[in-house]
Amino acid sequence: MKQNVTDIQSGILSGNRRMLAKGITLVESRRKQDMDAAQQVLEKLMSKTGQSIRLGITGVPGVGKSTFIETLGMQLIEKGHRIAVLAVDPSSPRSGGSILGDKTRMPSLSTREEAFIRPSPASGTLGGVAGKTRESILLCEAAGYDVVLVETVGVGQSEVEVASMVDYFLVLMLPGAGDSLQGIKKGIIELADMLVINKADGDNLKSAKLAKSEYEKALRLLGPPKSRARLCSSLKGDGVSAVWDEVTEYINKQKKEGGFELNRKKQMYNWMVRITEEAILQDFRLNSHVRDALINFKSQLEKGETTPVMACMKLLKLFRENTERPD
């Protein structure tokens, strides 16, 4: 279906949620004509981006990410904010499909005009975020959303990329420090700006306080200097506003000291480097000479006639020799 780039651009700028959804669908498409159209849309909207607070939220399954986001989102709307939630769902490794049930888990927030919730399949992308999350963030900002929440898939060693595209990174944890502390990945601790022990209410309160103490010790050893742990109950709403207050306090301080803008520029540059590397890898894989040679090298490796390093060097040499060069 041919997309009207101008209509999508103007619709997004006017805050039309339907057009914003169409714009995100466009940037997520893998069709060549859609990819070209998506870049046209983004190029025209870039000057209207960058004004939001980008907050990454991750945590183990069952920790209450959706409840936390709904509670935080509703509190922020009451303060006059417009909230965009980019929720990444796990994908089937076979079909690429996903449940995409985040709207059903945020029943109050999903009905508010001031909120936009977009579930997207991870589609096998490492980092716990959809392949086009960065572009989606920019489109949401152009549509006037001043807080963009990126909810990621679970917690794992590969799921730290969200930290490279947000201003602040929250990791939600369950009460009970013992097994949870052993299970949390070192890479997550090193990147977390804040560990939030959720469900700190009722019978869980005592174990949550103990967990907070243990996590604070771990953060002192491994976390960023600014990182800390907090308690909250998303279900009751206790402590959620305090988490947000700390986020904004940190960001305001960063803006005053110049670190905020510097970090955004660094993220844009790293994004460019990454997609360039991915494009080169794609060209490598699609090169007919390389594809043919791979079959031959596979056979040689199986027979012990060469080493992986030697095969790699020969493949790279072949690729360079058969890549078009400008005159």
Coordinates of C-alpha atoms in Angstrom, one line a residue:
M1 CA 0.0 0.0 0.0
K2 CA 1.4 3.4 -1.0
Q3 CA 2.0 5.7 1.9
N4 CA 1.3 9.4 1.7
V5 CA 4.4 10.8 3.4
T6 CA 3.0 14.3 3.6
D7 CA -0.2 13.2 5.3
I8 CA 1.8 11.1 7.8
Q9 CA 4.1 14.0 8.6
S10 CA 1.4 16.6 9.1
G11 CA -0.7 14.1 11.1
I12 CA 2.1 13.3 13.5
L13 CA 2.9 17.0 14.0
S14 CA -0.8 17.6 14.8
G15 CA -0.7 14.8 17.5
N16 CA -3.0 12.5 15.5
R17 CA -2.5 9.1 17.2
R18 CA -3.7 7.2 14.2
M19 CA -1.1 8.8 11.9
L20 CA 1.5 8.3 14.6
A21 CA 0.6 4.6 14.5
K22 CA 0.9 4.5 10.7
G23 CA 4.2 6.3 10.9
I24 CA 5.6 3.6 13.3
T25 CA 4.2 0.9 11.1
L26 CA 6.1 2.5 8.2
V27 CA 9.4 2.6 10.0
E28 CA 9.0 -1.0 11.2
S29 CA 8.3 -2.3 7.6
R30 CA 11.0 -4.2 5.8
R31 CA 9.7 -3.3 2.4
K32 CA 12.2 -1.2 0.4
Q33 CA 9.6 1.4 -0.6
D34 CA 8.3 1.7 3.0
M35 CA 11.9 2.1 4.3
D36 CA 12.5 4.9 1.9
A37 CA 9.2 6.6 2.8
A38 CA 10.0 6.2 6.5
Q39 CA 13.3 8.0 6.1
Q40 CA 11.5 10.9 4.3
V41 CA 9.1 11.2 7.2
L42 CA 11.9 11.1 9.8
E43 CA 14.0 13.6 7.9
K44 CA 11.2 16.2 7.9
L45 CA 10.4 15.6 11.6
M46 CA 13.9 15.6 13.1
S47 CA 13.8 19.3 14.0
K48 CA 10.7 18.5 16.2
T49 CA 12.3 15.7 18.2
G50 CA 14.5 15.5 21.2
Q51 CA 12.2 17.4 23.7
S52 CA 11.0 14.4 25.7
I53 CA 12.4 12.5 28.7
R54 CA 13.2 9.0 27.5
L55 CA 12.9 6.4 30.3
G56 CA 13.8 2.8 29.8
I57 CA 12.1 0.2 32.0
T58 CA 13.0 -3.5 32.3
G59 CA 12.6 -6.3 34.8
V60 CA 12.0 -10.0 35.2
P61 CA 8.7 -11.4 34.0
G62 CA 6.0 -10.9 36.7
V63 CA 7.7 -8.0 38.4
G64 CA 4.9 -5.7 37.4
K65 CA 6.3 -3.6 34.6
S66 CA 2.9 -2.9 33.1
T67 CA 1.3 -2.0 36.4
F68 CA 4.2 0.3 37.2
I69 CA 4.0 2.0 33.8
E70 CA 0.2 2.5 34.1
T71 CA 0.5 3.9 37.6
L72 CA 3.4 6.2 36.6
G73 CA 1.6 7.2 33.4
M74 CA -1.6 8.1 35.1
Q75 CA 0.2 10.2 37.7
L76 CA 2.2 12.1 35.0
I77 CA -1.0 12.8 33.0
E78 CA -2.5 14.4 36.1
K79 CA 0.6 16.6 36.1
G80 CA 0.0 17.7 32.5
H81 CA 2.3 15.4 30.7
R82 CA 1.6 13.4 27.5
I83 CA 2.9 9.9 27.7
A84 CA 4.0 7.5 24.9
V85 CA 4.7 3.9 25.8
L86 CA 6.7 1.7 23.5
A87 CA 6.2 -1.8 24.8
V88 CA 8.2 -4.6 23.2
D89 CA 6.7 -8.0 23.4
P90 CA 8.5 -11.4 23.0
S91 CA 8.4 -12.8 19.5
S92 CA 7.9 -16.4 18.4
P93 CA 11.3 -17.6 17.1
R94 CA 9.4 -19.5 14.4
S95 CA 6.7 -17.2 13.1
G96 CA 8.0 -13.8 14.4
G97 CA 4.6 -13.2 15.9
S98 CA 4.0 -11.9 19.4
I99 CA 1.1 -11.6 21.9
L100 CA 1.1 -7.8 21.9
G101 CA -1.1 -7.7 25.0
D102 CA 0.3 -4.6 26.7
K103 CA -2.9 -2.5 26.2
T104 CA -4.9 -5.1 28.0
R105 CA -2.4 -4.8 30.9
M106 CA -2.8 -1.0 31.1
P107 CA -6.6 -0.6 30.9
S108 CA -6.8 2.9 32.4
L109 CA -3.8 4.4 30.6
S110 CA -4.8 3.0 27.2
T111 CA -8.1 4.9 27.3
R112 CA -6.6 8.3 27.9
E113 CA -6.2 10.8 25.0
E114 CA -3.0 12.0 26.6
A115 CA -1.4 8.5 26.2
F116 CA -0.2 6.5 23.3
I117 CA 0.7 2.8 23.7
R118 CA 2.4 1.0 21.0
P119 CA 3.2 -2.7 21.4
S120 CA 5.8 -4.0 19.0
P121 CA 7.3 -7.5 18.6
A122 CA 11.0 -7.9 19.4
S123 CA 11.3 -10.1 16.3
G124 CA 14.5 -11.7 17.4
T125 CA 16.3 -8.4 18.0
L126 CA 18.9 -8.5 20.8
G127 CA 18.8 -5.8 23.4
G128 CA 15.2 -6.5 24.5
V129 CA 13.9 -3.8 22.2
A130 CA 12.3 -3.8 18.7
G131 CA 14.6 -3.1 15.8
K132 CA 13.1 0.3 15.1
T133 CA 12.6 1.6 18.7
R134 CA 14.9 4.5 18.2
E135 CA 12.9 5.7 15.2
S136 CA 9.6 5.2 17.1
I137 CA 10.9 7.4 19.9
L138 CA 11.6 10.2 17.5
L139 CA 8.1 10.0 15.9
C140 CA 6.5 10.0 19.4
E141 CA 8.5 13.2 20.3
A142 CA 7.5 14.9 17.0
A143 CA 3.8 14.1 17.9
G144 CA 4.2 16.1 21.1
Y145 CA 4.7 13.4 23.7
D146 CA 7.1 14.8 26.4
V147 CA 7.6 11.5 28.2
V148 CA 8.5 8.3 26.3
L149 CA 8.6 5.1 28.2
V150 CA 10.4 2.1 26.6
E151 CA 9.3 -1.2 28.2
T152 CA 11.7 -4.0 27.3
V153 CA 11.5 -7.8 27.2
G154 CA 12.6 -9.3 30.6
V155 CA 16.2 -9.1 31.9
G156 CA 19.1 -10.9 30.3
Q157 CA 22.7 -10.4 29.2
S158 CA 21.7 -9.2 25.8
E159 CA 18.9 -6.9 27.0
V160 CA 20.9 -3.9 27.9
E161 CA 20.7 -1.9 24.6
V162 CA 17.8 0.1 25.9
A163 CA 20.3 2.0 28.0
S164 CA 21.9 3.3 24.8
M165 CA 18.7 5.1 23.7
V166 CA 17.2 6.5 26.9
D167 CA 18.1 9.2 29.4
Y168 CA 17.4 7.1 32.4
F169 CA 17.3 3.3 32.9
L170 CA 15.1 1.7 35.6
V171 CA 15.3 -2.0 36.5
L172 CA 12.3 -3.3 38.4
M173 CA 13.0 -6.1 40.9
L174 CA 10.9 -8.3 43.1
P175 CA 11.1 -8.4 46.9
G176 CA 13.5 -11.0 48.3
A177 CA 17.2 -10.3 47.8
G178 CA 18.6 -13.9 48.0
D179 CA 18.0 -15.7 44.7
S180 CA 17.1 -12.4 42.9
L181 CA 20.4 -10.9 43.7
Q182 CA 22.2 -14.0 42.4
G183 CA 20.1 -14.1 39.3
I184 CA 20.4 -10.4 38.2
K185 CA 23.0 -10.0 35.5
K186 CA 26.1 -8.0 36.2
G187 CA 25.6 -6.1 32.9
I188 CA 22.2 -4.9 34.1
I189 CA 23.6 -3.7 37.4
E190 CA 26.4 -1.8 35.7
L191 CA 23.9 0.1 33.5
A192 CA 21.0 0.6 35.9
D193 CA 20.4 4.2 37.0
M194 CA 18.0 2.9 39.6
L195 CA 16.8 -0.5 40.9
V196 CA 13.2 -0.3 41.9
I197 CA 11.9 -3.0 44.3
N198 CA 8.3 -3.3 43.3
K199 CA 5.4 -4.9 45.2
A200 CA 6.8 -3.5 48.4
D201 CA 3.5 -3.8 50.3
G202 CA 1.7 -6.1 52.8
D203 CA 3.6 -9.2 53.7
N204 CA 6.3 -8.4 51.1
L205 CA 7.4 -5.1 52.8
K206 CA 9.9 -6.7 55.2
S207 CA 11.6 -8.7 52.5
A208 CA 11.5 -5.7 50.1
K209 CA 13.4 -3.6 52.7
L210 CA 16.0 -6.3 53.1
A211 CA 16.3 -6.6 49.3
K212 CA 16.8 -2.8 49.0
S213 CA 19.7 -3.0 51.4
E214 CA 21.3 -5.9 49.5
Y215 CA 20.8 -4.2 46.1
E216 CA 22.3 -0.9 47.4
K217 CA 25.5 -2.9 48.4
A218 CA 25.6 -4.4 44.9
L219 CA 25.2 -1.0 43.3
R220 CA 28.0 0.5 45.3
L221 CA 30.3 -2.2 43.9
L222 CA 29.1 -2.4 40.3
G223 CA 26.6 0.3 39.5
P224 CA 27.1 3.8 38.1
P225 CA 28.1 6.4 40.8
K226 CA 24.6 8.0 40.6
S227 CA 22.7 4.7 40.9
R228 CA 20.5 3.7 43.9
A229 CA 17.7 1.5 45.0
R230 CA 14.1 2.5 45.9
L231 CA 10.9 0.8 47.1
C232 CA 7.5 1.2 45.6
S233 CA 4.1 -0.5 45.3
S234 CA 2.7 0.1 41.8
L235 CA -0.6 -1.5 42.8
K236 CA -1.1 1.0 45.6
G237 CA 0.8 3.8 44.0
D238 CA 3.2 4.2 46.9
G239 CA 6.7 5.4 46.0
V240 CA 6.1 5.7 42.3
S241 CA 6.0 9.6 42.3
A242 CA 9.2 9.5 44.3
V243 CA 10.9 7.5 41.6
W244 CA 9.8 10.0 39.0
D245 CA 11.0 12.9 41.1
E246 CA 14.4 11.4 41.3
V247 CA 14.5 10.8 37.5
T248 CA 13.6 14.4 36.8
E249 CA 16.1 15.7 39.4
Y250 CA 18.9 13.8 37.8
I251 CA 17.9 14.9 34.3
N252 CA 17.6 18.6 35.3
K253 CA 21.1 18.4 36.9
Q254 CA 22.5 16.7 33.7
K255 CA 21.0 19.5 31.5
K256 CA 22.4 22.2 33.8
E257 CA 25.9 20.6 33.6
G258 CA 25.8 19.8 29.9
G259 CA 25.9 16.1 30.3
F260 CA 22.3 15.5 28.9
E261 CA 23.0 17.0 25.5
L262 CA 26.4 15.3 25.3
N263 CA 24.8 11.9 26.0
R264 CA 22.2 12.4 23.4
K265 CA 24.8 13.3 20.8
K266 CA 26.9 10.2 21.8
Q267 CA 23.8 8.0 21.4
M268 CA 23.1 9.4 17.9
Y269 CA 26.7 8.8 16.8
N270 CA 26.6 5.2 18.2
W271 CA 23.3 4.6 16.5
M272 CA 24.9 5.6 13.2
V273 CA 27.9 3.3 13.7
R274 CA 25.6 0.4 14.6
I275 CA 23.3 0.7 11.6
T276 CA 26.4 1.1 9.4
E277 CA 27.9 -2.1 10.7
E278 CA 24.6 -3.9 10.2
A279 CA 24.4 -2.6 6.6
I280 CA 27.9 -3.8 5.8
L281 CA 27.1 -7.2 7.3
Q282 CA 24.0 -7.4 5.2
D283 CA 26.0 -6.6 2.1
F284 CA 28.5 -9.2 3.0
R285 CA 25.8 -11.9 3.4
L286 CA 24.1 -11.0 0.2
N287 CA 27.3 -11.0 -1.9
S288 CA 27.0 -13.8 -4.4
H289 CA 30.7 -14.6 -4.3
V290 CA 30.7 -14.8 -0.5
R291 CA 27.6 -17.1 -0.5
D292 CA 29.2 -19.5 -3.0
A293 CA 32.5 -19.5 -1.0
L294 CA 30.7 -20.2 2.3
I295 CA 29.6 -23.6 1.0
N296 CA 33.1 -24.5 0.0
F297 CA 34.6 -23.3 3.3
K298 CA 32.0 -25.2 5.3
S299 CA 33.1 -28.4 3.6
Q300 CA 36.8 -27.5 4.3
L301 CA 36.1 -26.8 7.9
E302 CA 34.3 -30.1 8.3
K303 CA 37.2 -32.0 6.8
G304 CA 39.8 -30.1 8.9
E305 CA 41.4 -28.6 5.8
T306 CA 41.4 -25.0 7.1
T307 CA 40.7 -23.0 10.3
P308 CA 37.8 -20.6 11.0
V309 CA 40.3 -17.7 11.1
M310 CA 41.9 -18.5 7.7
A311 CA 38.4 -19.0 6.2
C312 CA 37.3 -15.7 7.6
M313 CA 40.4 -13.9 6.2
K314 CA 39.8 -15.4 2.7
L315 CA 36.1 -14.5 2.8
L316 CA 36.9 -10.9 3.7
K317 CA 39.5 -10.7 0.9
L318 CA 36.9 -12.2 -1.5
F319 CA 34.3 -9.6 -0.4
R320 CA 36.7 -6.7 -0.8
E321 CA 37.7 -7.8 -4.3
N322 CA 34.1 -8.1 -5.4
T323 CA 32.7 -5.0 -3.9
E324 CA 32.0 -2.0 -6.1
R325 CA 34.4 0.8 -5.6
P326 CA 33.9 4.4 -6.8
D327 CA 36.2 5.6 -9.6

